[in-house]
PDB file of C-alpha atoms in Angstrom:
ATOM      1  CA  MET A   1      48.311-105.645 151.475  1.00 47.00           C
ATOM      2  CA  ALA A   2      44.811-106.110 152.270  1.00 47.00           C
ATOM      3  CA  PRO A   3      43.249-103.516 154.841  1.00 48.00           C
ATOM      4  CA  GLU A   4      42.206-106.469 156.946  1.00 46.00           C
ATOM      5  CA  GLN A   5      46.011-107.069 157.470  1.00 46.00           C
ATOM      6  CA  LYS A   6      46.953-104.443 159.559  1.00 50.00           C
ATOM      7  CA  SER A   7      50.994-104.460 160.277  1.00 50.00           C
ATOM      8  CA  LYS A   8      51.446-104.807 163.869  1.00 59.00           C
ATOM      9  CA  SER A   9      54.579-102.037 164.165  1.00 59.00           C
ATOM     10  CA  LEU A  10      56.329-102.178 167.521  1.00 64.00           C
ATOM     11  CA  LEU A  11      57.351 -98.368 166.735  1.00 63.00           C
ATOM     12  CA  ARG A  12      54.606 -95.673 167.772  1.00 65.00           C
ATOM     13  CA  ASN A  13      52.865 -93.447 165.225  1.00 58.00           C
ATOM     14  CA  ASP A  14      52.982 -90.186 167.474  1.00 60.00           C
ATOM     15  CA  LEU A  15      56.887 -90.179 168.031  1.00 61.00           C
ATOM     16  CA  ASP A  16      58.336 -86.768 168.727  1.00 77.00           C
ATOM     17  CA  LYS A  17      61.707 -86.757 166.848  1.00 83.00           C
ATOM     18  CA  LYS A  18      62.480 -83.639 168.742  1.00 87.00           C
ATOM     19  CA  ARG A  19      61.967 -85.095 172.345  1.00 86.00           C
ATOM     20  CA  VAL A  20      63.247 -88.431 171.318  1.00 88.00           C
ATOM     21  CA  GLY A  21      67.020 -86.539 170.188  1.00 91.00           C
ATOM     22  CA  ILE A  22      66.803 -85.053 173.620  1.00 93.00           C
ATOM     23  CA  LYS A  23      66.111 -88.175 175.580  1.00 93.00           C
ATOM     24  CA  ILE A  24      69.119 -89.864 173.378  1.00 94.00           C
ATOM     25  CA  LEU A  25      71.168 -86.807 174.722  1.00 96.00           C
ATOM     26  CA  GLU A  26      70.116 -87.294 178.303  1.00 95.00           C
ATOM     27  CA  VAL A  27      71.495 -90.762 178.455  1.00 96.00           C
ATOM     28  CA  LEU A  28      74.649 -89.950 176.417  1.00 97.00           C
ATOM     29  CA  LEU A  29      75.501 -86.985 179.307  1.00 96.00           C
ATOM     30  CA  SER A  30      74.275 -88.879 181.846  1.00 96.00           C
ATOM     31  CA  PHE A  31      76.850 -92.352 180.577  1.00 96.00           C
ATOM     32  CA  ILE A  32      79.428 -89.588 180.233  1.00 95.00           C
ATOM     33  CA  ALA A  33      79.348 -88.725 183.476  1.00 94.00           C
ATOM     34  CA  PHE A  34      79.225 -91.887 185.165  1.00 94.00           C
ATOM     35  CA  ILE A  35      81.571 -93.065 182.918  1.00 94.00           C
ATOM     36  CA  CYS A  36      83.923 -89.951 183.971  1.00 91.00           C
ATOM     37  CA  GLU A  37      83.137 -90.646 187.853  1.00 90.00           C
ATOM     38  CA  GLU A  38      83.802 -94.291 187.855  1.00 91.00           C
ATOM     39  CA  VAL A  39      87.494 -93.916 186.608  1.00 91.00           C
ATOM     40  CA  VAL A  40      88.117 -91.845 189.408  1.00 87.00           C
ATOM     41  CA  ASN A  41      90.895 -93.673 191.755  1.00 84.00           C
ATOM     42  CA  ASN A  42      91.406 -91.584 194.641  1.00 84.00           C
ATOM     43  CA  CYS A  43      88.676 -89.647 196.694  1.00 81.00           C
ATOM     44  CA  SER A  44      89.018 -87.942 200.183  1.00 79.00           C
ATOM     45  CA  ASP A  45      85.441 -87.648 200.829  1.00 78.00           C
ATOM     46  CA  CYS A  46      83.392 -90.183 198.746  1.00 86.00           C
ATOM     47  CA  ARG A  47      80.117 -89.657 199.491  1.00 92.00           C
ATOM     48  CA  ALA A  48      79.871 -86.978 197.038  1.00 90.00           C
ATOM     49  CA  LEU A  49      81.458 -89.172 194.557  1.00 91.00           C
ATOM     50  CA  TYR A  50      78.978 -92.496 196.007  1.00 93.00           C
ATOM     51  CA  PHE A  51      76.050 -89.830 195.405  1.00 95.00           C
ATOM     52  CA  PHE A  52      77.060 -88.558 191.812  1.00 94.00           C
ATOM     53  CA  GLU A  53      77.400 -92.006 190.624  1.00 94.00           C
ATOM     54  CA  PHE A  54      73.973 -93.042 192.343  1.00 96.00           C
ATOM     55  CA  VAL A  55      71.989 -90.494 190.424  1.00 96.00           C
ATOM     56  CA  SER A  56      74.431 -90.759 186.913  1.00 96.00           C
ATOM     57  CA  CYS A  57      73.643 -94.514 186.799  1.00 96.00           C
ATOM     58  CA  THR A  58      70.266 -94.166 187.999  1.00 96.00           C
ATOM     59  CA  ALA A  59      69.703 -91.640 185.486  1.00 96.00           C
ATOM     60  CA  VAL A  60      70.853 -93.821 182.578  1.00 96.00           C
ATOM     61  CA  LEU A  61      69.169 -96.419 183.183  1.00 96.00           C
ATOM     62  CA  PHE A  62      65.753 -94.986 184.023  1.00 95.00           C
ATOM     63  CA  THR A  63      65.861 -92.600 180.517  1.00 94.00           C
ATOM     64  CA  ILE A  64      66.659 -95.433 178.805  1.00 95.00           C
ATOM     65  CA  LEU A  65      63.813 -97.524 179.798  1.00 91.00           C
ATOM     66  CA  LEU A  66      61.484 -94.415 179.598  1.00 90.00           C
ATOM     67  CA  LEU A  67      62.662 -93.960 175.812  1.00 90.00           C
ATOM     68  CA  ILE A  68      61.949 -97.343 175.186  1.00 88.00           C
ATOM     69  CA  LEU A  69      58.401 -97.174 176.628  1.00 84.00           C
ATOM     70  CA  LEU A  70      58.121 -93.764 174.342  1.00 83.00           C
ATOM     71  CA  THR A  71      58.785 -95.159 171.126  1.00 84.00           C
ATOM     72  CA  THR A  72      57.561 -97.969 171.424  1.00 83.00           C
ATOM     73  CA  THR A  73      53.935 -99.337 172.098  1.00 78.00           C
ATOM     74  CA  LEU A  74      55.053-101.730 175.230  1.00 76.00           C
ATOM     75  CA  CYS A  75      53.767 -99.526 177.522  1.00 71.00           C
ATOM     76  CA  GLU A  76      50.202-100.430 176.129  1.00 71.00           C
ATOM     77  CA  SER A  77      50.921-103.844 176.505  1.00 70.00           C
ATOM     78  CA  VAL A  78      52.313-103.548 179.913  1.00 69.00           C
ATOM     79  CA  GLY A  79      49.155-101.036 180.990  1.00 68.00           C
ATOM     80  CA  ILE A  80      50.787 -98.147 181.371  1.00 67.00           C
ATOM     81  CA  ASN A  81      48.319 -95.554 180.509  1.00 67.00           C
ATOM     82  CA  ARG A  82      49.762 -92.195 182.435  1.00 77.00           C
ATOM     83  CA  LEU A  83      52.957 -92.328 180.418  1.00 80.00           C
ATOM     84  CA  SER A  84      53.191 -88.821 180.139  1.00 81.00           C
ATOM     85  CA  LEU A  85      52.799 -88.274 183.911  1.00 84.00           C
ATOM     86  CA  VAL A  86      55.630 -90.747 184.727  1.00 86.00           C
ATOM     87  CA  ASP A  87      57.577 -88.920 181.942  1.00 88.00           C
ATOM     88  CA  PHE A  88      57.171 -85.732 183.215  1.00 90.00           C
ATOM     89  CA  PHE A  89      57.868 -86.450 187.182  1.00 92.00           C
ATOM     90  CA  PHE A  90      60.708 -88.220 186.213  1.00 93.00           C
ATOM     91  CA  THR A  91      62.364 -85.867 184.152  1.00 94.00           C
ATOM     92  CA  LEU A  92      61.616 -83.139 186.258  1.00 95.00           C
ATOM     93  CA  GLY A  93      62.989 -85.646 189.537  1.00 96.00           C
ATOM     94  CA  MET A  94      66.270 -86.273 187.263  1.00 96.00           C
ATOM     95  CA  ALA A  95      66.990 -82.461 186.672  1.00 97.00           C
ATOM     96  CA  VAL A  96      66.410 -81.923 190.235  1.00 97.00           C
ATOM     97  CA  LEU A  97      68.706 -84.693 191.534  1.00 96.00           C
ATOM     98  CA  PHE A  98      71.421 -84.382 188.711  1.00 96.00           C
ATOM     99  CA  LEU A  99      71.670 -80.631 190.158  1.00 97.00           C
ATOM    100  CA  ILE A 100      71.990 -81.381 193.496  1.00 97.00           C
ATOM    101  CA  ALA A 101      74.414 -84.312 192.717  1.00 96.00           C
ATOM    102  CA  SER A 102      76.312 -81.965 190.669  1.00 95.00           C
ATOM    103  CA  CYS A 103      76.490 -79.254 192.934  1.00 96.00           C
ATOM    104  CA  VAL A 104      77.866 -81.707 195.992  1.00 95.00           C
ATOM    105  CA  PHE A 105      80.272 -83.676 194.023  1.00 93.00           C
ATOM    106  CA  ALA A 106      81.260 -79.718 192.361  1.00 93.00           C
ATOM    107  CA  ALA A 107      82.042 -78.861 196.127  1.00 92.00           C
ATOM    108  CA  HIS A 108      83.760 -82.127 197.160  1.00 90.00           C
ATOM    109  CA  ASN A 109      86.060 -83.593 194.906  1.00 87.00           C
ATOM    110  CA  GLU A 110      89.940 -83.189 194.499  1.00 88.00           C
ATOM    111  CA  GLY A 111      89.844 -81.358 191.210  1.00 85.00           C
ATOM    112  CA  THR A 112      90.971 -83.649 189.225  1.00 88.00           C
ATOM    113  CA  ALA A 113      90.156 -83.838 185.002  1.00 90.00           C
ATOM    114  CA  LEU A 114      87.812 -86.654 185.563  1.00 89.00           C
ATOM    115  CA  GLU A 115      86.202 -85.232 188.542  1.00 90.00           C
ATOM    116  CA  THR A 116      85.739 -82.141 186.708  1.00 91.00           C
ATOM    117  CA  THR A 117      84.555 -83.745 183.215  1.00 92.00           C
ATOM    118  CA  SER A 118      82.004 -85.666 185.312  1.00 93.00           C
ATOM    119  CA  VAL A 119      80.646 -82.475 187.345  1.00 94.00           C
ATOM    120  CA  ILE A 120      80.353 -80.400 183.994  1.00 95.00           C
ATOM    121  CA  THR A 121      78.599 -83.215 181.941  1.00 95.00           C
ATOM    122  CA  GLY A 122      76.714 -83.619 185.043  1.00 95.00           C
ATOM    123  CA  PHE A 123      75.513 -79.977 184.552  1.00 96.00           C
ATOM    124  CA  LEU A 124      75.126 -80.074 180.966  1.00 96.00           C
ATOM    125  CA  ALA A 125      73.033 -83.122 182.162  1.00 96.00           C
ATOM    126  CA  THR A 126      71.220 -81.313 184.426  1.00 97.00           C
ATOM    127  CA  VAL A 127      70.281 -78.670 181.354  1.00 97.00           C
ATOM    128  CA  ALA A 128      69.347 -81.410 178.912  1.00 96.00           C
ATOM    129  CA  PHE A 129      66.597 -82.672 181.372  1.00 96.00           C
ATOM    130  CA  LEU A 130      65.447 -79.400 182.578  1.00 96.00           C
ATOM    131  CA  PHE A 131      64.702 -78.150 178.709  1.00 95.00           C
ATOM    132  CA  ASP A 132      63.147 -81.740 177.830  1.00 93.00           C
ATOM    133  CA  VAL A 133      60.234 -80.605 180.795  1.00 93.00           C
ATOM    134  CA  GLY A 134      60.072 -77.684 179.617  1.00 93.00           C
ATOM    135  CA  LEU A 135      59.795 -78.784 176.271  1.00 91.00           C
ATOM    136  CA  ILE A 136      56.549 -81.482 177.902  1.00 87.00           C
ATOM    137  CA  TYR A 137      55.158 -78.214 179.374  1.00 88.00           C
ATOM    138  CA  LYS A 138      55.426 -76.317 176.242  1.00 87.00           C
ATOM    139  CA  GLU A 139      54.099 -79.325 174.009  1.00 81.00           C
ATOM    140  CA  LYS A 140      51.545 -80.756 176.077  1.00 77.00           C
ATOM    141  CA  GLY A 141      50.897 -78.240 179.445  1.00 78.00           C
ATOM    142  CA  PHE A 142      50.854 -80.116 183.167  1.00 78.00           C
ATOM    143  CA  PRO A 143      49.914 -83.758 182.231  1.00 72.00           C
ATOM    144  CA  TRP A 144      48.115 -84.069 185.211  1.00 71.00           C
ATOM    145  CA  SER A 145      45.335 -81.409 183.727  1.00 69.00           C
ATOM    146  CA  PRO A 146      43.380 -82.111 180.651  1.00 66.00           C
ATOM    147  CA  LYS A 147      44.294 -79.740 177.774  1.00 57.00           C
ATOM    148  CA  ASN A 148      41.314 -80.075 175.981  1.00 45.00           C
ATOM    149  CA  PRO A 149      38.661 -82.247 177.427  1.00 44.00           C
ATOM    150  CA  VAL A 150      36.550 -83.986 174.674  1.00 40.00           C
ATOM    151  CA  SER A 151      32.890 -82.887 174.614  1.00 40.00           C
ATOM    152  CA  THR A 152      29.729 -84.263 173.059  1.00 43.00           C
ATOM    153  CA  ARG A 153      27.764 -81.447 173.441  1.00 46.00           C
ATOM    154  CA  ASN A 154      27.350 -78.249 171.805  1.00 48.00           C
ATOM    155  CA  PRO A 155      27.964 -75.288 174.556  1.00 49.00           C
ATOM    156  CA  ASP A 156      26.584 -73.142 172.088  1.00 54.00           C
ATOM    157  CA  ASN A 157      23.257 -74.358 170.891  1.00 51.00           C
ATOM    158  CA  LYS A 158      22.131 -76.536 174.301  1.00 51.00           C
ATOM    159  CA  GLU A 159      18.740 -76.536 172.187  1.00 51.00           C
ATOM    160  CA  SER A 160      19.316 -78.770 169.193  1.00 47.00           C
ATOM    161  CA  ASP A 161      21.395 -80.829 171.419  1.00 47.00           C
ATOM    162  CA  GLU A 162      18.617 -81.783 173.688  1.00 47.00           C
ATOM    163  CA  LYS A 163      16.580 -81.939 170.774  1.00 47.00           C
ATOM    164  CA  LYS A 164      18.618 -84.491 169.112  1.00 47.00           C
ATOM    165  CA  THR A 165      18.968 -86.400 172.543  1.00 46.00           C
ATOM    166  CA  LEU A 166      15.235 -86.643 172.666  1.00 47.00           C
ATOM    167  CA  ASP A 167      14.719 -87.525 168.734  1.00 47.00           C
ATOM    168  CA  ASP A 168      17.574 -90.156 169.295  1.00 48.00           C
ATOM    169  CA  SER A 169      15.300 -92.043 172.036  1.00 47.00           C
ATOM    170  CA  GLY A 170      12.523 -92.027 169.936  1.00 50.00           C
ATOM    171  CA  ASP A 171      10.411 -89.146 171.573  1.00 49.00           C
ATOM    172  CA  THR A 172       9.835 -85.611 169.593  1.00 49.00           C
ATOM    173  CA  ALA A 173      10.686 -82.346 171.330  1.00 47.00           C
ATOM    174  CA  ASN A 174       6.662 -81.865 171.340  1.00 49.00           C
ATOM    175  CA  ASN A 175       6.288 -85.087 173.224  1.00 48.00           C
ATOM    176  CA  ALA A 176       8.889 -84.687 175.807  1.00 44.00           C
TER     177      ALA A 176
END
């Protein structure tokens, strides 16, 4: 292939396989929790069941969307330039919502095997989301604070930077 011809790949080159694996695990656990909850036939107080259903379904759909955005160049096409911020807050929000939904559903169910399985997978999904938040923080820090700001100046040798700027403009340090 000639150097002028760049192949347009849909997959991103900076793909972190560990994080993608965690995202896939989040999708699978959320999906299992959703399916187990959907099969429940009877409920005495269905509000907890419905809240758990909402959280698990939201987690499945939006985590798949986020996984697609993280692994492809689609985010560049759509104009999402702060994907790390979206990823951090979505993952943290899902962890908190899954924790609340799992606690509420654990407290207000009839104890059937499907409900228990839903609650357990809900707590496991919470752990996966929290682990993912920890990975994001460990690898990149908080997404709203710059880790290594790019500087074109040399902080150790300011005089040479000033001289270089003057030399680039056509003047010498003696004429300035």
